[in-house]
Coordinates of C-alpha atoms and ligand atoms in Angstrom, one line a residue:
X195 CA -38.8 -86.2 47.0
X196 CA -35.7 -88.2 46.2
X197 CA -35.9 -92.0 47.3
X198 CA -33.3 -91.6 50.1
X199 CA -35.0 -89.5 52.1
X200 CA -38.5 -91.1 51.4
X201 CA -37.7 -94.9 51.9
X202 CA -36.8 -94.5 55.7
X203 CA -39.4 -92.8 56.8
X204 CA -42.2 -94.6 54.9
X205 CA -40.1 -97.5 56.4
X206 CA -40.8 -96.3 59.9
X207 CA -44.2 -95.4 59.5
X208 CA -45.0 -99.0 58.1
X209 CA -43.1 -100.4 60.7
X210 CA -44.8 -98.3 63.8
X211 CA -48.3 -99.6 62.0
X212 CA -48.1 -102.1 59.5
X213 CA -47.9 -104.8 62.5
X214 CA -50.8 -103.4 64.5
X215 CA -52.7 -103.7 61.5
X216 CA -51.5 -106.5 59.2
X217 CA -54.8 -108.5 59.4
X218 CA -57.1 -105.7 58.4
X219 CA -54.2 -104.7 56.1
X220 CA -54.3 -108.4 54.4
X221 CA -58.0 -107.9 54.5
X222 CA -57.9 -104.4 52.4
X223 CA -55.2 -105.6 50.1
X224 CA -57.7 -108.8 49.1
X225 CA -60.3 -106.4 48.4
X226 CA -58.4 -104.2 46.4
X227 CA -57.3 -107.1 44.4
X228 CA -60.8 -107.8 43.6
X229 CA -61.1 -105.0 42.7
X230 CA -57.9 -104.5 40.3
X231 CA -59.0 -107.9 38.7
X232 CA -62.8 -107.2 38.2
X233 CA -61.5 -104.3 36.3
X234 CA -59.4 -106.0 34.2
X235 CA -62.1 -109.0 33.5
X236 CA -64.4 -106.2 32.6
X237 CA -62.3 -105.1 29.9
X238 CA -61.2 -108.5 28.8
X239 CA -64.7 -109.8 28.5
X240 CA -65.4 -106.8 25.8
X241 CA -63.7 -108.7 23.0
X242 CA -66.0 -111.9 23.7
X243 CA -69.0 -109.6 24.3
X244 CA -68.3 -108.1 20.6
X245 CA -66.9 -111.2 18.6
X246 CA -69.2 -113.7 20.2
X247 CA -72.3 -112.1 21.2
X248 CA -72.5 -109.2 17.8
X249 CA -70.0 -110.7 15.4
X250 CA -70.9 -114.4 15.7
X251 CA -74.3 -114.4 16.9
X252 CA -73.7 -116.9 20.1
X253 CA -77.1 -116.7 21.9
X254 CA -76.2 -119.7 24.0
X255 CA -73.1 -117.4 25.4
X256 CA -75.3 -114.3 25.8
X257 CA -76.6 -115.5 29.8
X258 CA -73.2 -116.8 30.5
X259 CA -71.3 -113.3 29.2
X260 CA -74.0 -110.8 31.0
X261 CA -74.0 -113.0 34.2
X262 CA -69.8 -112.8 34.4
X263 CA -70.2 -109.1 33.6
X264 CA -72.4 -108.5 36.4
X265 CA -71.2 -110.5 38.8
X266 CA -67.5 -108.9 38.1
X267 CA -69.8 -105.5 38.9
X268 CA -71.3 -107.2 42.1
X269 CA -67.5 -108.9 43.5
X270 CA -66.3 -105.3 42.6
X271 CA -68.8 -103.0 44.4
X272 CA -68.9 -105.2 47.1
X273 CA -65.3 -105.2 47.3
X274 CA -64.5 -101.3 47.1
X275 CA -66.9 -100.9 49.7
X276 CA -65.4 -103.2 52.3
X277 CA -61.8 -101.5 51.3
X278 CA -63.1 -98.4 51.7
X279 CA -64.5 -98.7 55.1
X280 CA -61.1 -100.8 56.6
X281 CA -59.0 -98.2 55.3
X282 CA -60.8 -95.1 56.9
X283 CA -60.8 -97.4 60.1
X284 CA -57.2 -97.6 59.8
X285 CA -56.9 -94.0 59.8
X286 CA -59.0 -93.0 62.3
X287 CA -57.0 -95.2 64.3
X288 CA -53.9 -94.1 63.6
X289 CA -54.9 -90.6 63.9
X290 CA -56.1 -91.4 67.7
X291 CA -52.7 -93.3 68.2
X292 CA -50.6 -90.5 67.2
X293 CA -52.5 -88.2 69.0
X294 CA -52.4 -90.0 72.2
X295 CA -48.5 -90.5 71.6
X296 CA -47.8 -86.6 70.8
X297 CA -50.0 -85.7 73.9
X298 CA -47.3 -88.1 76.4
X299 CA -44.5 -86.6 74.5
X300 CA -45.7 -83.1 75.3
X301 CA -45.9 -84.1 78.6
X302 CA -42.5 -85.6 78.5
X303 CA -40.5 -82.2 77.1
X304 CA -39.4 -80.2 79.4
X305 CA -40.2 -76.7 80.0
X306 CA -37.5 -75.2 77.7
X307 CA -39.8 -76.8 74.8
X308 CA -42.6 -74.7 76.1
X309 CA -40.8 -71.2 76.7
X310 CA -39.9 -71.1 73.0
X311 CA -43.3 -72.9 71.5
X312 CA -45.9 -70.7 70.8
X313 CA -49.0 -73.2 71.7
X314 CA -51.7 -72.0 69.4
X315 CA -49.6 -72.6 66.3
X316 CA -48.0 -75.9 67.9
X317 CA -51.4 -77.4 68.2
X318 CA -52.6 -76.6 65.1
X319 CA -49.6 -77.8 63.3
X320 CA -50.0 -80.9 65.3
X321 CA -53.4 -81.6 64.1
X322 CA -52.5 -80.8 60.7
X323 CA -49.5 -83.2 60.9
X324 CA -51.1 -86.1 61.9
X325 CA -52.8 -86.4 59.2
X326 CA -50.0 -87.0 57.5
X327 CA -49.2 -90.0 58.9
X328 CA -52.9 -91.4 58.1
X329 CA -52.5 -90.5 54.2
X330 CA -49.0 -91.8 53.9
X331 CA -50.5 -95.4 54.5
X332 CA -54.2 -94.8 53.2
X333 CA -52.4 -93.4 50.1
X334 CA -49.6 -95.8 49.7
X335 CA -52.0 -99.2 50.4
X336 CA -54.4 -97.9 47.8
X337 CA -52.4 -96.7 45.3
X338 CA -50.2 -99.7 45.5
X339 CA -52.9 -102.6 45.8
X340 CA -55.7 -100.9 44.0
X341 CA -54.0 -98.6 41.1
X342 CA -50.8 -100.3 40.5
X343 CA -52.7 -104.1 40.4
X344 CA -55.2 -102.5 38.1
X345 CA -52.9 -100.9 35.6
X346 CA -50.5 -104.3 35.4
X347 CA -54.0 -106.3 35.2
X348 CA -55.0 -104.1 32.3
X349 CA -51.7 -103.5 30.7
X350 CA -51.8 -107.3 30.7
X351 CA -55.1 -107.6 28.8
X352 CA -54.0 -104.8 26.6
X353 CA -50.8 -106.6 25.6
X354 CA -52.9 -110.4 25.5
X355 CA -55.3 -108.8 22.5
X356 CA -52.4 -106.9 20.8
X357 CA -48.7 -106.1 21.6
X358 CA -48.0 -103.7 18.7
X359 CA -50.6 -101.6 20.4
X360 CA -50.0 -101.9 23.6
X361 CA -46.7 -100.5 22.5
X362 CA -47.5 -97.5 21.0
X363 CA -49.9 -96.7 24.0
X364 CA -46.8 -97.1 26.3
X365 CA -45.1 -94.5 24.5
X366 CA -46.9 -91.9 26.9
X367 CA -45.4 -93.6 30.1
X368 CA -41.9 -91.4 29.7
X369 CA -43.0 -87.8 29.3
X370 CA -45.6 -89.0 32.3
X371 CA -42.9 -89.9 34.8
X372 CA -40.6 -86.8 33.9
X373 CA -43.7 -84.7 34.5
X374 CA -44.5 -85.8 38.1
X375 CA -40.8 -86.3 38.9
X376 CA -40.7 -82.6 38.2
X377 CA -43.6 -81.5 39.8
X378 CA -42.9 -83.4 43.1
X379 CA -39.8 -82.1 43.3
X380 CA -41.5 -78.4 43.4
X381 CA -43.9 -79.0 45.5
X382 CA -42.6 -80.4 48.6
X383 CA -41.1 -76.5 50.0
X384 CA -44.6 -75.4 49.1
X385 CA -46.0 -77.8 51.1
X386 CA -43.6 -77.2 54.2
X387 CA -44.3 -73.2 54.1
X388 CA -48.1 -73.8 53.8
X389 CA -48.9 -76.0 57.1
X390 CA -46.1 -73.8 58.7
X391 CA -47.9 -70.7 57.3
X392 CA -51.8 -72.4 58.5
X393 CA -50.5 -73.1 62.0
X394 CA -49.4 -69.8 62.6
X395 CA -52.6 -68.4 61.1
X396 CA -54.7 -70.8 63.6
X397 CA -52.4 -70.0 66.5
X398 CA -52.9 -66.2 66.1
X399 CA -56.6 -66.8 66.1
X400 CA -56.6 -68.6 69.2
X401 CA -54.5 -66.4 70.9
X402 CA -56.8 -63.3 70.1
X403 CA -59.3 -65.6 71.5
X404 CA -57.4 -65.9 74.6
X405 CA -56.2 -63.1 74.8
X406 CA -59.4 -60.8 73.8
X407 CA -59.7 -58.4 76.8
X408 CA -56.2 -57.6 76.2
X409 CA -56.6 -56.8 72.5
X410 CA -59.9 -54.6 73.5
X411 CA -58.3 -52.4 75.9
X412 CA -55.1 -51.5 73.9
X413 CA -57.8 -51.1 70.9
X414 CA -55.5 -53.6 69.1
X415 CA -58.3 -54.9 66.4
X416 CA -56.6 -53.1 63.6
X417 CA -53.0 -54.2 64.0
X418 CA -54.1 -57.3 64.7
X419 CA -56.3 -57.4 61.7
X420 CA -53.8 -56.1 59.4
X421 CA -51.1 -58.6 60.4
X422 CA -53.3 -62.0 60.4
X423 CA -54.6 -60.7 56.9
X424 CA -51.1 -60.9 55.9
X425 CA -50.3 -64.0 57.2
X426 CA -54.1 -65.3 55.5
X427 CA -53.2 -63.6 52.1
X428 CA -49.6 -65.7 52.4
X429 CA -51.2 -68.8 53.2
X430 CA -53.8 -68.1 50.6
X431 CA -51.1 -67.6 47.9
X432 CA -49.3 -70.5 48.9
X433 CA -52.6 -72.6 48.9
X434 CA -52.9 -71.4 45.4
X435 CA -49.4 -72.1 44.1
X436 CA -49.6 -75.5 45.6
X437 CA -52.8 -76.2 43.7
X438 CA -51.2 -74.7 40.3
X439 CA -47.9 -77.0 40.6
X440 CA -49.7 -80.4 41.9
X441 CA -52.7 -79.7 39.4
X442 CA -50.2 -79.6 36.1
X443 CA -49.8 -83.1 36.5
X444 CA -53.4 -83.2 35.1
X445 CA -53.9 -81.3 31.8
X446 CA -50.3 -83.0 30.7
X447 CA -51.5 -86.5 31.6
X448 CA -54.8 -86.2 29.7
X449 CA -53.3 -84.5 26.6
X450 CA -51.0 -87.8 26.8
X451 CA -53.8 -89.9 27.0
X452 CA -55.4 -88.7 24.3
X453 CA -52.7 -88.8 22.0
X454 CA -52.8 -92.7 22.9
X455 CA -56.1 -93.3 22.7
X456 CA -56.4 -91.6 19.3
X457 CA -53.6 -93.3 18.2
X458 CA -54.8 -96.3 19.1
X459 CA -58.0 -95.7 17.7
X460 CA -56.6 -94.7 14.3
X461 CA -54.3 -97.7 14.0
X462 CA -56.5 -100.2 15.1
X463 CA -59.5 -98.8 12.9
X464 CA -57.3 -98.8 9.7
X465 CA -56.1 -102.6 10.3
X466 CA -59.7 -103.6 11.0
X467 CA -61.0 -102.1 8.0
X468 CA -58.5 -103.8 5.5
X469 CA -58.0 -107.0 7.2
X470 CA -61.7 -107.8 8.1
X471 CA -60.9 -108.9 11.3
X472 CA -63.9 -109.0 14.2
X473 CA -63.3 -105.6 16.1
X474 CA -63.3 -107.6 19.6
X475 CA -59.9 -107.4 20.5
X476 CA -59.6 -103.5 19.2
X477 CA -62.6 -102.6 21.2
X478 CA -61.5 -105.0 24.3
X479 CA -58.3 -103.4 23.8
X480 CA -59.7 -99.6 23.8
X481 CA -61.4 -100.5 26.7
X482 CA -58.6 -101.7 29.2
X483 CA -57.1 -98.3 28.1
X484 CA -59.4 -95.9 28.8
X485 CA -60.0 -98.1 32.3
X486 CA -56.4 -97.6 32.8
X487 CA -56.2 -94.3 32.1
X488 CA -58.0 -93.6 35.9
X489 CA -55.4 -95.1 38.1
X490 CA -52.2 -94.4 35.6
X491 CA -53.6 -90.8 36.7
X492 CA -53.7 -91.6 39.9
X493 CA -50.1 -93.5 40.2
X494 CA -48.8 -90.3 38.4
X495 CA -50.2 -88.2 41.4
X496 CA -49.0 -90.2 44.2
X497 CA -45.9 -89.0 44.3
X498 CA -47.8 -85.8 44.5
X499 CA -49.9 -86.7 47.6
X500 CA -47.3 -88.9 49.4
X501 CA -45.0 -85.7 49.2
X502 CA -47.7 -83.6 51.1
X503 CA -47.9 -86.3 53.4
X504 CA -44.6 -87.2 54.0
X505 CA -43.8 -83.2 54.5
X506 CA -46.3 -84.0 57.8
X507 CA -45.3 -86.9 58.4
X508 CA -41.6 -85.7 58.8
X509 CA -42.9 -82.8 61.2
X510 CA -44.5 -85.2 63.6
X511 CA -41.2 -87.5 63.5
X512 CA -39.3 -84.3 64.7
X513 CA -41.8 -83.7 67.2
X514 CA -41.9 -87.5 68.4
X515 CA -37.7 -87.9 68.1
X516 CA -37.1 -84.5 70.2
X517 CA -34.8 -85.1 73.0
X518 CA -36.4 -85.4 76.5
X519 CA -34.2 -83.3 78.5
X520 CA -33.7 -84.3 81.8
X521 CA -34.6 -87.7 81.9
X522 CA -33.6 -90.2 84.6
X523 CA -30.2 -91.6 84.6
X524 CA -29.8 -95.2 84.0
X525 CA -30.4 -96.6 87.9
X526 CA -31.7 -93.5 89.0
X527 CA -33.0 -94.1 92.7
X528 CA -35.7 -93.2 94.5
X529 CA -35.4 -89.8 96.4
X530 CA -35.9 -90.7 100.2
X531 CA -36.9 -87.8 101.9
X532 CA -36.5 -87.9 105.6
X533 CA -35.9 -84.3 107.3
X534 CA -36.2 -82.3 103.9
X535 CA -32.8 -80.3 103.9
X536 CA -32.3 -78.8 100.8
X537 CA -28.9 -77.6 99.6
X538 CA -27.3 -75.6 96.6
X539 CA -24.0 -76.2 96.3
X540 CA -22.1 -74.0 93.9
X541 CA -24.6 -74.0 91.5
X542 CA -23.7 -72.8 88.1
X543 CA -26.8 -72.2 85.5
X544 CA -27.2 -70.9 82.4
X545 CA -30.6 -71.1 79.9
X546 CA -28.4 -70.2 76.7
X547 CA -25.3 -70.9 76.8
X548 CA -23.0 -67.7 77.3
X549 CA -25.2 -66.4 79.2
X550 CA -24.8 -67.5 83.0
X551 CA -27.7 -66.7 85.0
X552 CA -26.6 -68.1 88.2
X553 CA -22.8 -68.1 89.3
X554 CA -22.1 -70.8 92.2
X555 CA -25.3 -70.3 94.0
X556 CA -24.9 -71.7 97.5
X557 CA -27.2 -71.7 100.1
X558 CA -29.1 -74.2 102.3
X559 CA -32.7 -74.5 103.2
X560 CA -33.1 -75.9 106.6
X561 CA -35.6 -78.6 107.0
X562 CA -39.1 -77.6 108.3
X563 CA -38.5 -73.9 108.0
X564 CA -39.2 -71.0 105.6
X565 CA -36.4 -69.8 103.4
X566 CA -37.3 -66.6 101.6
X567 CA -35.6 -65.2 98.6
X568 CA -35.7 -62.0 97.9
X569 CA -34.1 -59.6 95.1
X570 CA -34.8 -57.7 92.1
X571 CA -36.6 -58.9 88.9
X572 CA -34.3 -60.7 86.9
X573 CA -31.4 -61.8 89.9
X574 CA -33.0 -65.7 89.2
X575 CA -35.0 -66.4 92.1
X576 CA -37.6 -68.5 89.5
X577 CA -34.6 -70.0 88.4
X578 CA -33.8 -71.8 91.6
X579 CA -37.2 -72.8 92.2
X580 CA -37.1 -74.4 88.6
X581 CA -33.6 -76.0 89.0
X582 CA -34.8 -77.2 92.5
X583 CA -37.7 -79.1 90.2
X584 CA -35.3 -80.1 87.5
X585 CA -36.9 -78.5 84.9
X586 CA -33.4 -77.5 83.8
X587 CA -30.2 -79.3 84.9
X588 CA -27.4 -76.7 86.3
X589 CA -24.2 -76.8 84.5
X590 CA -22.1 -77.1 87.5
X591 CA -22.8 -77.6 91.1
X592 CA -25.2 -79.9 92.4
X593 CA -28.3 -79.6 94.1
X594 CA -29.1 -81.8 96.8
X595 CA -32.2 -83.1 99.3
X596 CA -31.3 -84.6 102.5
X597 CA -27.9 -85.6 101.3
X598 CA -28.8 -87.1 97.9
X599 CA -28.1 -85.2 94.3
X600 CA -31.5 -84.5 92.4
X601 CA -29.7 -85.1 89.5
X602 CA -29.4 -89.0 90.7
X603 CA -33.0 -89.7 91.7
X604 CA -35.7 -90.6 89.4
X605 CA -37.7 -87.1 88.4
X606 CA -41.6 -88.7 89.7
X607 CA -39.8 -89.0 93.3
X608 CA -38.1 -85.9 93.3
X609 CA -41.3 -84.2 92.3
X610 CA -43.5 -86.2 93.9
X611 CA -41.8 -84.9 97.3
X612 CA -42.5 -81.3 96.2
X613 CA -45.5 -79.4 96.3
X614 CA -45.9 -76.1 94.0
X615 CA -47.7 -73.2 94.2
X616 CA -47.0 -70.7 91.6
X617 CA -47.4 -67.0 91.2
X618 CA -50.3 -67.5 88.7
X619 CA -52.6 -70.2 89.9
X620 CA -53.5 -72.7 87.2
X621 CA -56.8 -74.3 86.8
X622 CA -56.9 -77.3 84.4
X623 CA -60.0 -78.7 82.4
X624 CA -62.2 -80.4 85.0
X625 CA -64.0 -80.1 88.1
X626 CA -62.8 -78.2 91.4
X627 CA -62.5 -81.5 92.7
X628 CA -60.8 -82.7 90.2
X629 CA -58.4 -79.7 90.3
X630 CA -57.5 -80.3 93.7
X631 CA -56.9 -83.7 93.4
X632 CA -54.0 -82.9 90.7
X633 CA -52.2 -82.4 93.7
X634 CA -52.5 -86.2 94.4
X635 CA -54.5 -88.5 92.3
X636 CA -55.6 -90.9 95.0
X637 CA -56.7 -88.3 97.4
X638 CA -60.4 -89.1 98.9
X639 CA -63.1 -87.0 98.8
X640 CA -62.7 -86.2 102.2
X641 CA -58.7 -85.3 101.8
X642 CA -59.7 -83.2 99.0
X643 CA -62.4 -81.5 101.2
X644 CA -60.2 -80.9 103.8
X645 CA -57.4 -79.4 101.9
X646 CA -60.4 -76.8 100.3
X647 CA -61.3 -76.2 104.0
X648 CA -57.5 -75.4 105.1
X649 CA -57.0 -73.3 102.1
X650 CA -59.8 -71.0 102.8
X651 CA -61.6 -72.4 99.7
X652 CA -64.9 -74.1 101.3
X653 CA -67.0 -71.2 101.7
X654 CA -67.1 -70.2 98.0
X655 CA -66.5 -73.3 96.5
X656 CA -69.8 -74.5 98.4
X657 CA -71.6 -71.3 96.9
X658 CA -70.9 -72.5 93.3
X659 CA -73.8 -74.3 91.8
X660 CA -72.5 -77.6 91.9
X661 CA -70.0 -77.4 94.3
X662 CA -67.1 -79.6 94.1
X663 CA -68.3 -80.6 90.9
X664 CA -68.5 -77.3 89.3
X665 CA -66.5 -77.2 86.4
X666 CA -63.6 -75.0 86.0
X667 CA -61.1 -74.3 83.5
X668 CA -61.3 -73.6 79.9
X669 CA -65.4 -73.9 79.9
X670 CA -65.6 -73.7 83.3
X671 CA -67.1 -70.5 85.9
X672 CA -65.0 -67.6 86.0
X673 CA -63.6 -67.4 89.7
X674 CA -61.3 -64.3 91.2
X675 CA -57.7 -64.6 91.5
X676 CA -57.8 -64.9 94.9
X677 CA -60.0 -68.0 94.7
X678 CA -57.8 -69.5 92.1
X679 CA -55.0 -69.2 94.5
X680 CA -56.9 -70.7 97.2
X681 CA -57.4 -73.9 95.0
X682 CA -53.8 -74.1 94.0
X683 CA -53.1 -73.7 97.5
X684 CA -55.5 -77.1 98.3
X685 CA -53.6 -78.9 95.6
X686 CA -50.3 -78.3 97.3
X687 CA -51.9 -79.3 100.5
X688 CA -53.8 -82.6 99.5
X689 CA -50.5 -83.4 97.8
X690 CA -48.8 -83.6 101.5
X691 CA -45.1 -83.3 100.1
X692 CA -42.3 -82.6 102.8
X693 CA -41.2 -79.9 100.2
X694 CA -43.4 -76.7 99.1
X695 CA -41.9 -74.1 96.6
X696 CA -43.9 -71.0 96.9
X697 CA -44.0 -67.7 94.0
X698 CA -45.9 -65.5 95.9
X699 CA -48.6 -63.6 93.9
X700 CA -47.6 -60.2 93.4
X701 CA -50.7 -59.0 91.8
X702 CA -52.7 -57.0 94.2
X703 CA -55.6 -59.2 95.9
X704 CA -58.0 -56.9 97.9
X705 CA -57.3 -56.9 101.4
X706 CA -59.7 -59.2 102.6
X707 CA -58.5 -61.7 99.8
X708 CA -55.3 -61.4 100.7
X709 CA -55.7 -62.1 104.5
X710 CA -57.5 -65.6 103.8
X711 CA -54.7 -66.5 101.1
X712 CA -51.8 -65.8 103.4
X713 CA -53.4 -67.6 106.3
X714 CA -53.8 -70.7 103.8
X715 CA -50.5 -70.5 103.1
X716 CA -49.6 -70.2 106.7
X717 CA -51.1 -73.7 107.2
X718 CA -49.2 -75.3 104.6
X719 CA -46.1 -74.1 105.4
X720 CA -46.2 -75.3 108.7
X721 CA -44.0 -78.3 109.0
X722 CA -42.4 -78.1 105.5
X723 CA -39.3 -77.0 104.4
X724 CA -40.6 -74.0 102.0
X725 CA -38.6 -72.0 99.9
X726 CA -40.9 -68.8 98.9
X727 CA -39.7 -66.0 96.6
X728 CA -41.2 -63.7 98.6
X729 CA -42.9 -60.2 97.8
X730 CA -44.5 -59.5 101.0
X731 CA -42.9 -58.1 103.6
X732 CA -45.2 -60.4 106.2
X733 CA -43.2 -63.4 104.7
X734 CA -39.6 -61.7 104.8
X735 CA -40.4 -60.7 108.4
X736 CA -41.4 -64.2 109.6
X737 CA -39.2 -66.0 107.4
X738 CA -36.6 -68.0 109.1
X739 CA -34.1 -67.7 106.7
X740 CA -33.6 -64.8 103.9
X741 CA -31.7 -65.2 100.9
X742 CA -31.0 -61.7 99.1
X743 CA -30.1 -62.7 95.5
X744 CA -28.5 -60.5 92.9
X745 CA -27.3 -61.0 89.3
X746 CA -27.2 -64.7 90.0
X747 CA -25.6 -65.1 93.6
X748 CA -26.5 -64.9 96.9
X749 CA -25.3 -61.6 98.5
X750 CA -26.6 -61.9 101.8
X751 CA -28.3 -64.1 104.1
X752 CA -29.8 -64.0 107.7
X753 CA -32.8 -63.0 109.2
X754 CA -34.7 -59.9 109.1
X755 CA -33.8 -58.2 112.2
X756 CA -30.1 -58.8 111.7
X757 CA -30.6 -58.0 107.9
X758 CA -31.9 -54.8 108.5
X759 CA -29.1 -53.9 110.8
X760 CA -26.1 -54.6 108.5
X761 CA -24.7 -51.6 107.7
X762 CA -24.6 -50.4 103.7
X763 CA -26.5 -53.7 103.1
X764 CA -28.6 -54.3 99.9
X765 CA -31.5 -55.6 102.2
X766 CA -31.3 -52.9 104.6
X767 CA -31.3 -50.6 101.8
X768 CA -34.2 -51.7 100.2
X769 CA -36.0 -51.6 103.6
X770 CA -34.7 -48.2 104.6
X771 CA -36.1 -46.8 101.1
X772 CA -39.3 -48.7 101.0
X773 CA -39.8 -49.1 104.9
X774 CA -43.3 -50.7 105.6
X775 CA -45.9 -48.5 103.7
X776 CA -45.3 -50.9 100.9
X777 CA -45.1 -54.6 101.1
X778 CA -44.1 -55.9 97.9
X779 CA -41.7 -53.3 97.4
X780 CA -38.3 -55.7 97.8
X781 CA -39.0 -56.2 94.4
X782 CA -37.5 -53.8 91.7
X783 CA -39.9 -51.4 91.1
X784 CA -39.1 -51.7 87.7
X785 CA -42.2 -53.5 86.3
X786 CA -41.1 -57.1 84.9
X787 CA -42.7 -58.4 82.4
X788 CA -45.0 -61.2 83.0
X789 CA -42.9 -64.0 80.8
X790 CA -39.8 -63.0 83.1
X791 CA -42.1 -63.9 86.3
X792 CA -42.6 -67.7 85.5
X793 CA -40.0 -68.6 83.3
X794 CA -41.1 -72.4 84.3
X795 CA -44.2 -72.7 83.3
X796 CA -46.3 -73.6 80.6
X797 CA -48.7 -71.6 78.9
X798 CA -52.4 -71.6 80.7
X799 CA -55.4 -70.6 79.0
X800 CA -57.4 -70.5 81.7
X801 CA -55.5 -67.6 83.6
X802 CA -55.7 -65.5 80.6
X803 CA -59.3 -66.1 80.7
X804 CA -59.8 -65.1 84.0
X805 CA -61.2 -62.3 83.5
X806 CA -63.1 -62.5 80.4
X807 CA -65.5 -64.9 81.7
Ligands
ADP107 P1 -36.6 -63.4 89.0 O1 -37.4 -64.8 89.3 O2 -35.7 -62.7 89.6 O3 -37.0 -62.3 88.6 P2 -35.5 -65.3 86.7 O4 -35.1 -66.4 87.4 O5 -37.1 -65.2 86.2 O6 -35.8 -64.0 87.5 O7 -34.5 -64.8 85.7 C1 -33.3 -65.2 86.0 C2 -32.9 -64.8 84.4 O8 -32.6 -65.3 83.4 C3 -32.9 -63.1 83.9 O9 -32.1 -62.7 82.9 C4 -34.4 -63.7 82.7 O10 -34.2 -62.7 81.6 C5 -33.1 -65.1 82.2 N1 -34.7 -66.0 82.2 C6 -35.7 -66.7 82.8 N2 -36.3 -67.4 82.2 C7 -35.5 -67.5 81.1 C8 -35.5 -68.4 79.7 N3 -36.8 -69.5 79.9 N4 -35.3 -68.7 78.9 C9 -33.9 -67.7 78.9 N5 -33.8 -66.9 79.6 C10 -34.4 -66.9 80.8

């Protein structure tokens, strides 16, 4: 660790947390000063113990000296107790605060962050990293306030007893400092690697837990074991390396301390024998030296421990400092939706520069009508839906709702005007009622129940053991795909937004279930501007407008009856090829990977657990 990058970090941690806790810290430091003071005192009083009690036989002073020794230890004990509690409380508080900050940040970050990050590893890393911030503060406070002050006090005692001996003892400082610098320089890279490896291991375990049915179905156990085994071995090897590097300070400081103490005893002993001085000051000196050893050792390790904490703290700040893309422009107004007309005007977009996905894409979704987007997998349909919600910003052109550029309005008002039903129905931690109410937090119980009714969900909800209060999500009941769909439709209904975005489920539901879902969708689409990524023939046939996309462009627009008559038209060709037999074959028959289907969705655990119970 070099001073120039350690200090800004330390300053930041202190600036962000110091104020909040300044009184607690002040009191903690007072306690630590008491610990340091009483430690120095116990060494200092050794001279009087030896000289006055044993050498000069002053019976009158026995009680005074013994009382003072006892009082010193009493105070020390109480002060140590207080400071330990206070520091731990501050630490717990800091962990909680940073957890909240990080969680808020994660919710703020754009979907692009989550399409790049591995959720399991991310969670594990965050967990380790937050500990780093706590450790920085507690390590610094204890080291400076207790160990440094103790050391100064004890060295003061040593110097006051015998300055020449002090000089001899202090000869060990320079080699000790050099060795610490060497160790802390080597440790940083190893710590960084260890944290990453550990989070990788934990993250992979989590993924296995979530995808256990796939693991079993593909008999991936052996492959996974050997892959994770390899990771674990590397983490193990790094941890061993970390231990051996960071512990290198210990034998060295022990050897140096041994040299110093032996040297002092030799010199002091020879002098006492020859000069017939009372041995009090030499003994007090040796006591101080021995007591100084522990804090000195801890201080020597300070850099090593701090280095570990700093690596973690730095990683947390990398996350907290990440740019939130698509933030509101200064002075953004609120989106006012009147009719709900959506217009894409020559929109260009690329996820990664140089790889354009949409090219001058233009279309209008008329207010209150249903616009179906069809096209082969990878044509850019989901991208259109993502852009409209401002998960990403277009590189060129404009997207407008009722004439207002969505880039100029607040994200909250934009998304407030939109209800979204994704291809995979996501359920989150909470009850069925909570999950519907995520659509609009101030919805009443009656409204959520009405939404469930409209979404054809009431029957199965009431059949659950606790009805609307039945927990779903990670640890909740297992619902079928169709049931989940209907809950997510209920969520969209309760939102009561003028614009509805729909990514039709491709996964085949059984006929009954499909009918119920379709029924629910028809109800929610009524009177709303709906853009639907259509996979079912019935949807496109009934749509007020069909947009056919190919490679990021709109190639055809119209209604079903006119499009099928267009000679040589793409839609007509699709239709002729696949006919009415296959309701969802407007999609390219080539199976598309799951990730393609919903690029804009954060990974959701409950989905993958669906069939695992
Ligand atoms: P569709 O919904 O029509 O199947 P998408 O909008 O999902 O098509 O994808 C359009 C193109 O953008 C594809 O080439 C796809 O690989 C790419 N793409 C989609 N999501 C991402 C992403 N998060 N990062 C990079 N490229 C993406």
